[in-house]
PDB file of C-alpha atoms in Angstrom:
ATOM      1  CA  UNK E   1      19.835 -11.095  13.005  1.00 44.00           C
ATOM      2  CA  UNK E   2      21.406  -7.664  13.515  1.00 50.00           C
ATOM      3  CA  UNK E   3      19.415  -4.963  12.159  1.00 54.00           C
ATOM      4  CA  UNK E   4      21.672  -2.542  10.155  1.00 63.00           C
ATOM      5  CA  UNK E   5      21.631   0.707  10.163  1.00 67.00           C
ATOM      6  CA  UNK E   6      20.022   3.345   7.084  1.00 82.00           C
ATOM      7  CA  UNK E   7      20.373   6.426   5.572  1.00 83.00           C
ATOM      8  CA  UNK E   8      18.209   9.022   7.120  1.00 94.00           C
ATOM      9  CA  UNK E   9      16.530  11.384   5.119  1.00 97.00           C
ATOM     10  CA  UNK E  10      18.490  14.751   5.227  1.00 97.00           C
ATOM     11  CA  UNK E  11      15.771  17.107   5.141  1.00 97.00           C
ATOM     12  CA  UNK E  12      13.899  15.444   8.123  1.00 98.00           C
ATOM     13  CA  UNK E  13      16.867  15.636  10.350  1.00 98.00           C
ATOM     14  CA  UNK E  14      17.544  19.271   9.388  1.00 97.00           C
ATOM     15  CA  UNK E  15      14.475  19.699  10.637  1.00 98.00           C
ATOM     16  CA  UNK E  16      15.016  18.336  13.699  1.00 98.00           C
ATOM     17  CA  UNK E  17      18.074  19.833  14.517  1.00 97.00           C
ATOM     18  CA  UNK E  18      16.002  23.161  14.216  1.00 96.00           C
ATOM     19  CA  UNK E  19      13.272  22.108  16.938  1.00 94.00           C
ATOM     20  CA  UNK E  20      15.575  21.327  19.684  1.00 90.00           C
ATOM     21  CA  UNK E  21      13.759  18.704  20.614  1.00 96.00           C
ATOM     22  CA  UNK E  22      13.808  17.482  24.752  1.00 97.00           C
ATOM     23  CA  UNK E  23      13.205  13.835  23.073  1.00 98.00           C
ATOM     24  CA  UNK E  24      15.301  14.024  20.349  1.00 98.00           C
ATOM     25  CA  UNK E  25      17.291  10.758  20.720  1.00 98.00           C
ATOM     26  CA  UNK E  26      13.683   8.872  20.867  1.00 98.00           C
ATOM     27  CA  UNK E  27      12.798  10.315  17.761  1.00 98.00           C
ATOM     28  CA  UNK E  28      16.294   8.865  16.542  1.00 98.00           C
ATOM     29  CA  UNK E  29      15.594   5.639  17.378  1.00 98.00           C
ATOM     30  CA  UNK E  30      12.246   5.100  16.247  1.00 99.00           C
ATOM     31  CA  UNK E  31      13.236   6.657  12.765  1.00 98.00           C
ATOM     32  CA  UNK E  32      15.710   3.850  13.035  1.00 97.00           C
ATOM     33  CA  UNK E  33      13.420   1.132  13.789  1.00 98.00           C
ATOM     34  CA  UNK E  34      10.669   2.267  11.625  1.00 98.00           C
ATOM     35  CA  UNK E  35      13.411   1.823   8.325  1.00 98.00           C
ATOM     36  CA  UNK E  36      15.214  -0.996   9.206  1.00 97.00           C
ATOM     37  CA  UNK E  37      12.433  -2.841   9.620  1.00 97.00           C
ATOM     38  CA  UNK E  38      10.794  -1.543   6.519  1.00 96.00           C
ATOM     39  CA  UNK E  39      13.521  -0.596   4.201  1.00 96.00           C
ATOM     40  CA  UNK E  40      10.709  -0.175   1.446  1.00 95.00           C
ATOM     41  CA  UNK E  41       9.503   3.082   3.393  1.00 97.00           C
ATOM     42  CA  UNK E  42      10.659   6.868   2.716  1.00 97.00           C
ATOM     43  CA  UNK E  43      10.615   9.602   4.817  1.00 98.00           C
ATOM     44  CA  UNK E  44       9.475  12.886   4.676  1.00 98.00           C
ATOM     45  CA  UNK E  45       7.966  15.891   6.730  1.00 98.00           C
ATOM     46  CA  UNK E  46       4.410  16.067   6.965  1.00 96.00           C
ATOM     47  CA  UNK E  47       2.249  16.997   9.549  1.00 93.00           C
ATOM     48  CA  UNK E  48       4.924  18.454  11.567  1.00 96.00           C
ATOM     49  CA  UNK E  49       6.918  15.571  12.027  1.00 97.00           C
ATOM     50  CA  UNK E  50       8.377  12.538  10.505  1.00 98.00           C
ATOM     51  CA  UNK E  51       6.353  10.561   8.020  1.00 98.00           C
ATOM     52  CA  UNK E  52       6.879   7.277   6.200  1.00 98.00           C
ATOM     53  CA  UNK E  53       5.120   6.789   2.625  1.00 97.00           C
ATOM     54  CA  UNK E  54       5.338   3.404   0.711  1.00 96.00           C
ATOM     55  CA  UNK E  55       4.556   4.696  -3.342  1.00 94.00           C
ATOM     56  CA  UNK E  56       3.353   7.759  -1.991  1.00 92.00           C
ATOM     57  CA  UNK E  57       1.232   6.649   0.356  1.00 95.00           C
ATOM     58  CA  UNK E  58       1.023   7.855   3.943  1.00 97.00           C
ATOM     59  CA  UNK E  59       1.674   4.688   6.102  1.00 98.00           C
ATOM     60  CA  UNK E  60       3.252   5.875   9.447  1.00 98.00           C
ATOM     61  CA  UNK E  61       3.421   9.190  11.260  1.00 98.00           C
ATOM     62  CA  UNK E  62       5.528  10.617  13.801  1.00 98.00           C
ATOM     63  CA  UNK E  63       3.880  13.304  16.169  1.00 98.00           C
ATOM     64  CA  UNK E  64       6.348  15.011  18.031  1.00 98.00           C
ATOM     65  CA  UNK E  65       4.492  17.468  19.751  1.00 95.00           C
ATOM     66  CA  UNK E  66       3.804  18.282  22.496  1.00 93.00           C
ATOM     67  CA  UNK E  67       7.235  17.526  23.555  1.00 92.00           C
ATOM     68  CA  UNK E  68       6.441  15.044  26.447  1.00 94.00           C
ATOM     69  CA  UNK E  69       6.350  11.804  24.582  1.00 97.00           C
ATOM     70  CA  UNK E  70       6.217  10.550  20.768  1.00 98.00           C
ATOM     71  CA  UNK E  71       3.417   8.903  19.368  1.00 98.00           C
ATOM     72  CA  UNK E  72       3.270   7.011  16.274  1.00 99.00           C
ATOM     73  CA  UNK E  73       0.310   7.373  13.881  1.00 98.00           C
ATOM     74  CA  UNK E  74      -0.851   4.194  12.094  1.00 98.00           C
ATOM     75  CA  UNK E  75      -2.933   5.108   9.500  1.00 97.00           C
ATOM     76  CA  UNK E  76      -3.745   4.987   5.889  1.00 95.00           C
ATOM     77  CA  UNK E  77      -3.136   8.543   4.777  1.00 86.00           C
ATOM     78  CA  UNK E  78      -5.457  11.542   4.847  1.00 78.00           C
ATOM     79  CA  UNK E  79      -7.518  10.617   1.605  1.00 80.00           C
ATOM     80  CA  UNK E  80     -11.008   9.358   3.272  1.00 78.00           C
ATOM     81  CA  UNK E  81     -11.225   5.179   2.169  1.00 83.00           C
ATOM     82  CA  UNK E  82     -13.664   2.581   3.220  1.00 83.00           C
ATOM     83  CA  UNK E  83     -14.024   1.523   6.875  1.00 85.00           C
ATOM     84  CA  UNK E  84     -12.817  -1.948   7.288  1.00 86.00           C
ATOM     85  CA  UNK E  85     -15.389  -3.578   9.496  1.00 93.00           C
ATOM     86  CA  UNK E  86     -12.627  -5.122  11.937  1.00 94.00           C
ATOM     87  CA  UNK E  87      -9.480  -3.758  13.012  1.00 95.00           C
ATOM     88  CA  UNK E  88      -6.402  -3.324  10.821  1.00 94.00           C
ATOM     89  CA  UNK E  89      -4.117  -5.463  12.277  1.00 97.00           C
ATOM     90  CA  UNK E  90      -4.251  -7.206  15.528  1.00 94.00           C
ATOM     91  CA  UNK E  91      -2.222  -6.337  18.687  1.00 96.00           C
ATOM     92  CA  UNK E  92      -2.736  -8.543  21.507  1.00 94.00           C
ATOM     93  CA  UNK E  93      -0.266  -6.331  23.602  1.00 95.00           C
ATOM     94  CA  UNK E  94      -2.372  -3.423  24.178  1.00 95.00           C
ATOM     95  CA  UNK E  95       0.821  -0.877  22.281  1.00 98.00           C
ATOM     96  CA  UNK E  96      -1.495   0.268  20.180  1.00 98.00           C
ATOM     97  CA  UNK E  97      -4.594   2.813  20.901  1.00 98.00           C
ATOM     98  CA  UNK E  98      -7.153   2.433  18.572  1.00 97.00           C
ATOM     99  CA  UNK E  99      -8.783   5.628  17.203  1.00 95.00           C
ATOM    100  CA  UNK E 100     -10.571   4.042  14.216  1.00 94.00           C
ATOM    101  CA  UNK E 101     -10.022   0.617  12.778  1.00 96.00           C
ATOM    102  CA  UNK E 102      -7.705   1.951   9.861  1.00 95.00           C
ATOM    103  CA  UNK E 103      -5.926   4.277  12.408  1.00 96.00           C
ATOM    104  CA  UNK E 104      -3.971   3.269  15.968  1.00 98.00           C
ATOM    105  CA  UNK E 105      -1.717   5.012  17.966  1.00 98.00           C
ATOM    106  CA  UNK E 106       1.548   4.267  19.600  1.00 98.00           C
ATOM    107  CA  UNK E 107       2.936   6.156  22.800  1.00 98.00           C
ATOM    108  CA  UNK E 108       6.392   6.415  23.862  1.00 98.00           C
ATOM    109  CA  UNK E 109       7.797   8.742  26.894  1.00 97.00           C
ATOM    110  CA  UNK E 110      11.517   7.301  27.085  1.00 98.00           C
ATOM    111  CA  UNK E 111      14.197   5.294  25.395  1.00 97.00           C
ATOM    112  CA  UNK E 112      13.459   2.919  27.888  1.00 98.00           C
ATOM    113  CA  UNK E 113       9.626   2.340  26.856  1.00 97.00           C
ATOM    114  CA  UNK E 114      10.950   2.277  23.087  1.00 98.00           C
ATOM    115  CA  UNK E 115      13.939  -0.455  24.222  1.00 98.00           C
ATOM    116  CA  UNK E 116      10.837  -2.693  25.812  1.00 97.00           C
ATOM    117  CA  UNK E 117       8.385  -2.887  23.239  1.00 97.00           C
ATOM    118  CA  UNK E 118      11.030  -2.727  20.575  1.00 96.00           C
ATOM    119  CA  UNK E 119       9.762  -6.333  18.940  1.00 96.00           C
ATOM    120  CA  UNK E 120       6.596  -5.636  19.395  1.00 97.00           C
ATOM    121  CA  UNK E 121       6.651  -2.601  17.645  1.00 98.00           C
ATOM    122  CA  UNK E 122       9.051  -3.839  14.739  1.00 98.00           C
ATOM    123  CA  UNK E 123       6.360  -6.793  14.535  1.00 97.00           C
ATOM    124  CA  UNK E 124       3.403  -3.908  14.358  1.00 98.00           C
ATOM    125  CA  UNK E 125       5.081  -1.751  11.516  1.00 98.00           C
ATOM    126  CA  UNK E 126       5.319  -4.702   9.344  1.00 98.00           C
ATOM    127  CA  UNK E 127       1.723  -5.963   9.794  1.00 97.00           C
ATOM    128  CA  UNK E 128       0.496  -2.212   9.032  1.00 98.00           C
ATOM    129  CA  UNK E 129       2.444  -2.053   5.876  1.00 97.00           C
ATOM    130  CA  UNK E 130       1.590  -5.281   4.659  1.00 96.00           C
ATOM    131  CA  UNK E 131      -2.309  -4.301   5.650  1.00 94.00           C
ATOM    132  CA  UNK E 132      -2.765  -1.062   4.739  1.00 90.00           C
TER     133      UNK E 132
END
């Protein structure tokens, strides 16, 4: 099935096209994959960068900087909630970094390392928002 593709949010590229960003065309993509595989998501600034809510809740962020690779932040927004005793979601392919067990994070340095784990990380985004 071919993925199609979604309206960006106008205000997050705006703010893009201000940073002149050396990795812009990853952050393209991975705004890309992040809605099409979770249409239910909106985007917004936060945090310096792009963030996905689902009913105003902070799902999915997009650090940007330093500008020598993208990392996205699974987590559960900033209000503090209860620990789950295990992990979030599992990940048997080592993607994602664990910081907490309500919080991972993603690393990618090219379109190249986006293009590999691409199902993986489509298959990640929609455990997290089912989870969290």
């Amino acid at each position: 099935m071919t993925k199609q593709k979604v309206s960006l949010n106008a205000q997050v590229t705006t703010f893009l096209d201000n940073l002149e960003h050396p990795l812009r065309k990853e952050i393209e993509q991975l705004r890309q994959e992040i809605l099409t595989t979770c249409p239910s998501l909106m985007e917004n600034i936060k945090w310096n960068g792009p963030n996905y809510h689902l009913h105003d809740k902070d799902r999915i962020t997009m650090k940007i900087q330093p500008p020598r690779a993208i990392q996205l932040i699974f987590h559960r927004g900033a209000k503090v909630l209860a620990m789950p005793k295990e992990k979030l979601i599992s990940d048997d392919t080592g993607l994602l970094v664990w910081r907490a067990n309500d919080r991972a994070v993603a690393t990618f340095k090219s379109t190249a390392d986006i293009n590999q784990h691409k199902d993986v990380l489509s298959g990640l985004i929609q455990q997290w928002i089912a989870k969290a």
